[in-house]
CSV table of C-alpha atoms in Angstrom, one decimal:
chain,number,residue,atom,x,y,z
A,23,MET,CA,70.1,10.8,34.8
A,24,PRO,CA,69.2,10.7,31.1
A,25,GLU,CA,71.5,12.6,28.9
A,26,PRO,CA,70.2,15.8,27.2
A,27,PRO,CA,69.3,15.4,23.5
A,28,VAL,CA,72.1,16.1,21.1
A,29,SER,CA,71.4,19.2,18.9
A,30,LYS,CA,71.4,18.4,15.2
A,31,GLY,CA,71.7,22.0,14.0
A,32,PRO,CA,69.2,24.9,13.7
A,33,MET,CA,65.6,24.2,13.3
A,34,PRO,CA,64.4,24.5,9.7
A,35,VAL,CA,62.7,27.8,8.9
A,36,MET,CA,59.2,27.1,7.5
A,37,PRO,CA,58.3,29.3,4.5
A,38,PRO,CA,55.4,31.7,5.0
A,39,PRO,CA,52.1,30.6,3.7
A,40,SER,CA,51.6,31.3,0.1
A,41,ARG,CA,49.2,34.1,-0.8
A,42,PRO,CA,46.8,33.8,-3.6
A,43,ARG,CA,48.1,35.4,-6.8
A,44,SER,CA,46.4,38.7,-7.6
A,45,LEU,CA,44.6,39.3,-10.9
A,46,ALA,CA,44.1,42.3,-13.1
A,47,LEU,CA,42.3,43.3,-16.3
A,48,ARG,CA,44.3,44.2,-19.3
A,49,PHE,CA,42.6,45.9,-22.3
A,50,ILE,CA,43.6,44.1,-25.4
A,51,SER,CA,41.2,45.8,-27.8
A,52,GLY,CA,39.4,49.2,-28.0
A,53,LYS,CA,40.5,52.7,-27.2
A,54,TYR,CA,41.9,51.8,-23.8
A,55,GLN,CA,44.1,49.1,-25.3
A,56,GLY,CA,47.3,48.5,-23.2
A,57,HIS,CA,45.8,49.8,-20.0
A,58,VAL,CA,45.6,47.6,-16.9
A,59,PHE,CA,43.0,47.8,-14.1
A,60,PRO,CA,43.8,45.9,-10.9
A,61,ILE,CA,41.3,43.6,-9.2
A,62,GLN,CA,41.8,44.3,-5.5
A,63,ALA,CA,40.6,42.0,-2.7
A,64,GLY,CA,37.5,43.4,-0.9
A,65,LYS,CA,37.0,46.1,-3.5
A,66,GLU,CA,34.0,45.9,-6.0
A,67,ILE,CA,34.5,47.2,-9.5
A,68,VAL,CA,31.4,48.6,-11.2
A,69,ILE,CA,31.9,49.1,-15.0
A,70,GLY,CA,29.8,51.4,-17.1
A,71,ARG,CA,29.4,54.7,-18.8
A,72,SER,CA,28.5,56.7,-15.8
A,73,GLY,CA,31.3,59.0,-14.6
A,74,ASP,CA,31.0,58.1,-10.9
A,75,LEU,CA,31.9,54.4,-11.3
A,76,GLU,CA,35.1,52.6,-10.6
A,77,MET,CA,35.8,51.7,-14.3
A,78,VAL,CA,34.3,54.2,-16.8
A,79,LEU,CA,34.1,53.1,-20.4
A,80,ALA,CA,33.1,56.2,-22.4
A,81,GLU,CA,31.2,54.7,-25.4
A,82,ASP,CA,27.7,54.3,-26.6
A,83,MET,CA,27.5,50.5,-26.5
A,84,VAL,CA,28.2,50.5,-22.8
A,85,SER,CA,25.3,51.0,-20.4
A,86,ARG,CA,25.5,53.5,-17.6
A,87,ARG,CA,25.9,50.6,-15.1
A,88,HIS,CA,26.9,47.7,-17.3
A,89,ALA,CA,28.7,45.0,-15.1
A,90,ARG,CA,30.1,44.4,-11.7
A,91,ILE,CA,33.2,42.5,-10.6
A,92,ALA,CA,33.4,41.3,-7.0
A,93,PHE,CA,35.0,38.7,-4.8
A,94,GLN,CA,33.1,35.8,-3.3
A,95,GLY,CA,35.5,34.3,-0.8
A,96,GLU,CA,38.7,34.0,-2.8
A,97,GLU,CA,37.0,33.6,-6.1
A,98,ILE,CA,36.2,36.5,-8.5
A,99,TYR,CA,32.9,36.9,-10.3
A,100,ILE,CA,31.6,39.2,-13.0
A,101,GLU,CA,27.9,39.9,-13.2
A,102,ASP,CA,26.0,41.7,-15.9
A,103,LEU,CA,23.7,44.5,-14.6
A,104,ALA,CA,20.9,44.1,-17.1
A,105,SER,CA,22.9,46.0,-19.7
A,106,THR,CA,21.5,46.7,-23.1
A,107,ASN,CA,24.2,45.1,-25.2
A,108,GLY,CA,25.3,42.4,-22.8
A,109,THR,CA,28.5,41.1,-21.2
A,110,PHE,CA,30.5,38.3,-22.7
A,111,VAL,CA,33.1,35.9,-21.3
A,112,ASN,CA,35.1,33.8,-23.7
A,113,GLY,CA,32.4,34.3,-26.3
A,114,GLU,CA,29.4,33.4,-24.2
A,115,LYS,CA,26.8,35.9,-23.0
A,116,ILE,CA,26.6,35.7,-19.3
A,117,ARG,CA,24.5,36.9,-16.4
A,118,LYS,CA,27.1,35.9,-13.9
A,119,ALA,CA,30.4,34.0,-14.3
A,120,ARG,CA,33.6,33.2,-12.4
A,121,LEU,CA,36.7,34.9,-13.8
A,122,ARG,CA,40.0,33.0,-14.1
A,123,GLU,CA,43.4,33.9,-15.5
A,124,GLY,CA,43.3,33.9,-19.3
A,125,ASP,CA,39.6,34.7,-19.6
A,126,ARG,CA,38.5,37.3,-22.1
A,127,VAL,CA,35.7,39.7,-21.3
A,128,LEU,CA,33.9,41.7,-24.0
A,129,ILE,CA,32.0,44.9,-23.0
A,130,GLY,CA,31.0,47.3,-25.7
A,131,THR,CA,34.0,47.5,-28.1
A,132,SER,CA,36.6,46.7,-25.4
A,133,ILE,CA,38.1,43.3,-24.9
A,134,LEU,CA,39.7,42.7,-21.5
A,135,LYS,CA,42.0,39.8,-20.6
A,136,VAL,CA,42.3,38.5,-17.1
A,137,ILE,CA,46.0,38.4,-16.2
A,138,TYR,CA,48.2,37.9,-13.1
A,139,SER,CA,49.0,41.4,-11.8
A,140,GLU,CA,52.6,40.4,-11.1
A,141,ALA,CA,53.2,40.5,-14.8
A,142,VAL,CA,52.6,44.3,-15.0
A,143,ALA,CA,53.7,47.3,-13.1
A,144,PRO,CA,51.6,47.7,-9.9
A,145,ALA,CA,48.9,50.4,-9.9
A,146,THR,CA,45.9,51.3,-7.7
A,147,GLY,CA,42.4,51.3,-9.0
A,148,GLU,CA,42.3,55.1,-8.7
A,149,GLN,CA,45.5,55.5,-10.8
A,150,ALA,CA,44.1,53.2,-13.4
A,151,ARG,CA,40.8,55.1,-13.4
A,152,ARG,CA,42.6,58.5,-13.9
A,153,GLU,CA,44.7,57.1,-16.8
A,154,MET,CA,41.5,55.8,-18.5
A,155,GLU,CA,39.8,59.1,-18.1
A,156,ALA,CA,42.7,60.8,-19.8
A,157,VAL,CA,42.5,58.3,-22.7
A,158,ALA,CA,38.7,58.9,-23.0
A,159,THR,CA,39.2,62.7,-23.0
A,160,GLY,CA,42.0,62.6,-25.6
A,161,ARG,CA,40.1,60.3,-28.0
A,162,ARG,CA,36.6,61.6,-27.8
A,163,SER,CA,36.7,62.9,-31.4
A,164,GLN,CA,37.9,59.5,-32.8
A,165,VAL,CA,35.5,57.1,-34.5
A,166,ARG,CA,34.6,54.2,-32.2
A,167,SER,CA,36.7,51.2,-33.1
A,168,MET,CA,37.5,47.7,-31.8
A,169,SER,CA,41.2,47.0,-32.6
A,170,GLY,CA,44.0,44.8,-31.4
A,171,THR,CA,46.4,42.1,-32.4
A,172,ILE,CA,45.6,38.4,-33.3
A,173,GLU,CA,48.6,37.4,-31.2
A,174,GLU,CA,46.7,38.7,-28.2
A,175,ILE,CA,43.3,37.3,-29.3
A,176,PRO,CA,43.5,34.6,-32.0
A,177,LEU,CA,41.1,35.1,-34.9
A,178,PRO,CA,38.8,32.1,-34.0
A,179,ASP,CA,38.4,33.6,-30.5
A,180,LEU,CA,37.7,37.0,-31.8
A,181,LEU,CA,35.1,35.8,-34.3
A,182,GLN,CA,33.4,33.9,-31.6
A,183,LEU,CA,33.1,37.0,-29.5
A,184,LEU,CA,31.8,39.1,-32.4
A,185,GLY,CA,29.4,36.4,-33.5
A,186,THR,CA,27.9,35.8,-30.0
A,187,SER,CA,27.6,39.6,-29.4
A,188,LYS,CA,25.9,40.0,-32.8
A,189,LYS,CA,28.3,42.7,-34.0
A,190,ASN,CA,27.9,44.5,-37.3
A,191,GLY,CA,30.9,45.7,-39.3
A,192,VAL,CA,33.9,44.8,-41.4
A,193,LEU,CA,36.7,43.0,-39.5
A,194,VAL,CA,39.9,43.9,-41.2
A,195,ILE,CA,43.0,41.8,-40.5
A,196,ARG,CA,46.4,43.2,-41.7
A,197,THR,CA,49.5,41.0,-41.8
A,198,SER,CA,52.9,41.8,-43.2
A,199,GLU,CA,51.8,40.3,-46.6
A,200,ASP,CA,48.0,40.3,-46.8
A,201,VAL,CA,44.8,42.2,-45.9
A,202,GLY,CA,41.8,40.2,-45.1
A,203,ARG,CA,38.2,41.4,-44.7
A,204,ILE,CA,35.3,39.6,-43.0
A,205,TYR,CA,31.9,41.3,-43.5
A,206,MET,CA,29.5,40.7,-40.6
A,207,ARG,CA,25.8,41.4,-40.0
A,208,LYS,CA,24.2,40.7,-36.7
A,209,GLY,CA,27.0,38.3,-35.9
A,210,ASP,CA,26.8,36.3,-39.1
A,211,ILE,CA,29.3,36.4,-42.0
A,212,PHE,CA,28.0,37.4,-45.4
A,213,PHE,CA,31.3,37.9,-47.3
A,214,ALA,CA,35.1,37.6,-46.9
A,215,SER,CA,38.1,38.4,-49.1
A,216,ILE,CA,41.8,38.4,-49.1
A,217,ASN,CA,43.6,41.3,-50.9
A,218,GLU,CA,40.2,41.8,-52.6
A,219,LEU,CA,41.0,39.0,-55.0
A,220,GLU,CA,37.8,38.0,-56.8
A,221,GLU,CA,39.1,34.6,-57.9
A,222,ILE,CA,39.3,33.4,-54.2
A,223,PRO,CA,35.8,32.4,-53.0
A,224,PRO,CA,34.6,34.0,-49.7
A,225,LEU,CA,34.5,30.7,-47.8
A,226,LYS,CA,38.0,29.8,-48.9
A,227,SER,CA,39.2,33.2,-47.9
A,228,LEU,CA,37.7,32.7,-44.4
A,229,TYR,CA,39.3,29.3,-43.9
A,230,ARG,CA,42.7,30.7,-44.9
A,231,MET,CA,42.5,33.6,-42.5
A,232,LEU,CA,41.8,31.2,-39.6
A,233,THR,CA,45.4,30.0,-40.1
A,234,TRP,CA,46.9,33.5,-39.6
A,235,GLU,CA,48.8,33.9,-36.3
A,236,ARG,CA,50.2,37.4,-36.6
A,237,GLY,CA,48.6,40.7,-37.6
A,238,MET,CA,46.5,43.7,-36.5
A,239,PHE,CA,42.7,43.8,-36.6
A,240,ASP,CA,40.1,46.6,-36.7
A,241,LEU,CA,36.4,46.4,-36.6
A,242,GLU,CA,35.3,49.0,-39.2
A,243,PRO,CA,31.8,50.4,-39.8
A,244,PRO,CA,29.3,48.1,-41.7
A,245,ASP,CA,29.5,47.9,-45.5
A,246,GLU,CA,26.1,47.6,-47.0
A,247,ARG,CA,27.3,46.6,-50.5
A,248,GLU,CA,25.6,43.6,-52.2
A,249,PHE,CA,28.2,41.0,-53.3
A,250,PRO,CA,27.3,38.7,-56.2
A,251,ASN,CA,28.8,35.7,-54.5
A,252,ALA,CA,27.6,36.5,-50.9
A,253,ILE,CA,27.4,33.8,-48.3
A,254,ASP,CA,25.3,33.5,-45.1
A,255,VAL,CA,27.1,31.5,-42.5
A,256,ASN,CA,27.2,31.6,-38.7
A,257,VAL,CA,30.5,31.9,-36.9
A,258,GLN,CA,30.3,28.5,-35.1
A,259,SER,CA,29.9,26.5,-38.3
A,260,VAL,CA,32.8,28.4,-39.9
A,261,LEU,CA,35.0,27.6,-36.9
A,262,MET,CA,34.1,24.0,-36.8
A,263,GLU,CA,34.7,23.4,-40.5
A,264,GLY,CA,37.8,25.7,-40.6
A,265,MET,CA,39.5,23.8,-37.7
A,266,ARG,CA,38.7,20.5,-39.4
A,267,GLN,CA,40.2,21.7,-42.7
A,268,LEU,CA,43.3,23.1,-40.9
A,269,ASP,CA,44.0,19.8,-39.1
A,270,GLU,CA,43.7,17.9,-42.4
A,271,LEU,CA,45.9,20.4,-44.3
A,272,ASN,CA,48.6,20.1,-41.6
A,273,ARG,CA,48.5,16.3,-42.2
A,274,LEU,CA,49.1,16.9,-45.9
A,275,ARG,CA,51.8,19.6,-45.4
A,276,GLU,CA,54.8,17.3,-46.0
A,277,GLU,CA,53.3,15.8,-49.2
A,278,LEU,CA,52.2,19.1,-50.8
A,279,PRO,CA,54.9,21.0,-52.7
A,280,ASP,CA,55.8,24.6,-51.8
A,281,LEU,CA,53.2,27.1,-52.9
A,282,ARG,CA,55.8,28.5,-55.4
A,283,ALA,CA,56.6,25.1,-56.9
A,284,ARG,CA,55.8,24.6,-60.6
A,285,LEU,CA,53.5,21.7,-61.5
A,286,ARG,CA,53.9,20.0,-64.9
A,287,ILE,CA,52.2,17.1,-66.7
A,288,PRO,CA,54.8,14.4,-67.7
A,289,MET,CA,55.1,13.7,-71.4
A,290,PRO,CA,54.1,11.2,-72.5
A,291,LEU,CA,51.3,10.8,-69.9
A,292,THR,CA,50.9,7.1,-69.3
A,293,ALA,CA,48.4,7.1,-66.4
A,294,PRO,CA,44.9,6.7,-67.7
A,295,LEU,CA,42.6,9.8,-67.5
A,296,ARG,CA,39.5,7.6,-67.1
A,297,SER,CA,40.7,6.7,-63.6
A,298,LEU,CA,40.3,10.3,-62.4
A,299,SER,CA,37.1,11.9,-60.9
A,300,GLY,CA,35.7,15.1,-62.3
A,301,ASN,CA,37.2,17.2,-59.6
A,302,GLU,CA,40.6,15.6,-60.1
A,303,LEU,CA,40.4,16.3,-63.9
A,304,ASP,CA,39.5,20.0,-63.1
A,305,VAL,CA,42.6,20.3,-60.8
A,306,LEU,CA,44.8,18.6,-63.5
A,307,GLN,CA,43.6,21.1,-66.1
A,308,LEU,CA,44.3,24.0,-63.7
A,309,ALA,CA,47.8,22.7,-63.1
A,310,HIS,CA,48.4,22.5,-66.9
A,311,ASN,CA,47.0,26.0,-67.5
A,312,LEU,CA,48.4,27.8,-64.5
A,313,GLY,CA,51.6,25.9,-63.6
A,314,PHE,CA,52.0,26.9,-59.9
A,315,VAL,CA,50.6,25.4,-56.8
A,316,GLU,CA,49.4,28.7,-55.3
A,317,ALA,CA,47.6,29.6,-58.6
A,318,VAL,CA,45.9,26.3,-58.6
A,319,LEU,CA,44.7,26.7,-55.0
A,320,ASN,CA,43.4,30.2,-55.8
A,321,GLN,CA,41.6,29.4,-59.0
A,322,SER,CA,40.1,26.0,-57.9
A,323,VAL,CA,36.4,26.1,-57.1
A,324,LEU,CA,37.1,23.4,-54.5
A,325,SER,CA,38.2,24.2,-50.9
A,326,ASP,CA,42.0,24.4,-50.2
A,327,LEU,CA,41.8,21.0,-48.5
A,328,ASP,CA,40.0,19.3,-51.4
A,329,THR,CA,42.3,20.9,-54.0
A,330,ALA,CA,45.4,20.0,-51.9
A,331,GLU,CA,44.2,16.4,-51.6
A,332,ALA,CA,43.7,16.2,-55.4
A,333,VAL,CA,47.2,17.7,-56.1
A,334,VAL,CA,48.8,15.2,-53.8
A,335,LYS,CA,46.9,12.2,-55.4
A,336,LEU,CA,47.9,13.5,-58.9
A,337,LEU,CA,51.5,13.7,-57.9
A,338,LYS,CA,51.6,10.2,-56.3
A,339,SER,CA,49.8,8.6,-59.3
A,340,GLY,CA,52.1,10.1,-61.9
A,341,TYR,CA,49.6,12.6,-63.5
A,342,LEU,CA,51.7,15.5,-62.2
A,343,GLY,CA,55.3,16.3,-61.4
A,344,SER,CA,56.7,19.3,-59.5
A,345,GLU,CA,59.9,21.3,-59.6
C-alpha cells in the first residue's frame, strides 16, 4: 500500500480579496472648507442649491440642480446638469468626467478635492449633509468668499480654475512676509502687485507669486479701479511663461548671491563697458545706485530672470563683486 502523504504543516491562509478603496470629497475652499462628504457605492449624489438634494451648496453661483456624482461599475463620474455657471474638474469645464483621487472640482465658490476616505473620520452622507446645513445657516449673513490655503491648492492650479471659470475679483494671497493681489476680470488678469509696491511691474509680481508655496488666499469682490500700467493676459500664458522662468531661475540659484548681498563695482574697473549690452549696462547702473541684489531685482524693468542672468554675467566677467 502506498504510504499516506507526509504533512508539511498547516495550509497557508489566503488573505481576503482586497476591496476597492473608498473616496470622499473634502472642501478645500469656500464656506464649507474642512468638511468631508463620503462617496458611497450605489448612492448617487446630486449637488445644488435646492434644499431636497443630497449635497446642498447654499450660494447664488450654484444652480438648483447643478451636478451629479454616480458610480458606473467601480468607477466614479461627475456630470454637469446644465448648470448656469458650469462644473470644473482640474481647471477644465466638463459635461461628464471620471473622478480620481487628487482631482479638484470647482462648483460655485467651493473647491472640493477627491481624497481616500480612510484618511478622515468616517461619516455617513446624512451626517455630512446635516453638518453642511449647520454651516450654511450659521454663515448666511457673511459675504460670499472663496478662500483656502495654497498648500492645499497651489497657486498655478487655483489660477487655472479661476481663469477657466471666468471669475471676477481680486485674488489676495497672504504669506508670513508678503501680501499679493491678482486682479481678474472674466478670468483674465489685468493687474497684480506685491505689498502694493509701485516699483515692481505687475507681470514681475505675478511670476514671483507663482513661486510661493505657503499662505492663505481669498477671492475678494472685483476692484474696478483703472491702473496706469494695467496688463491684459490670460492665465494659461502666464502659467507657461511663469513656469519657464521658474525653471531657469532655479538653474541660476547657486550662482546668484543672496537677495540681501551687497553689489559693488570694483575700482579700478578694468573690464571694458563697450562689451556690455544695453540691458546689462542698465543693470550695472542699478547695482551701482542701489547696492543690493533685491533692490536691483525690484527696480529693474526687466523680468527677474533677465535681471538675474545679467547680474550673474556681470559678476563672472568682473564688472561686479558681491559681499
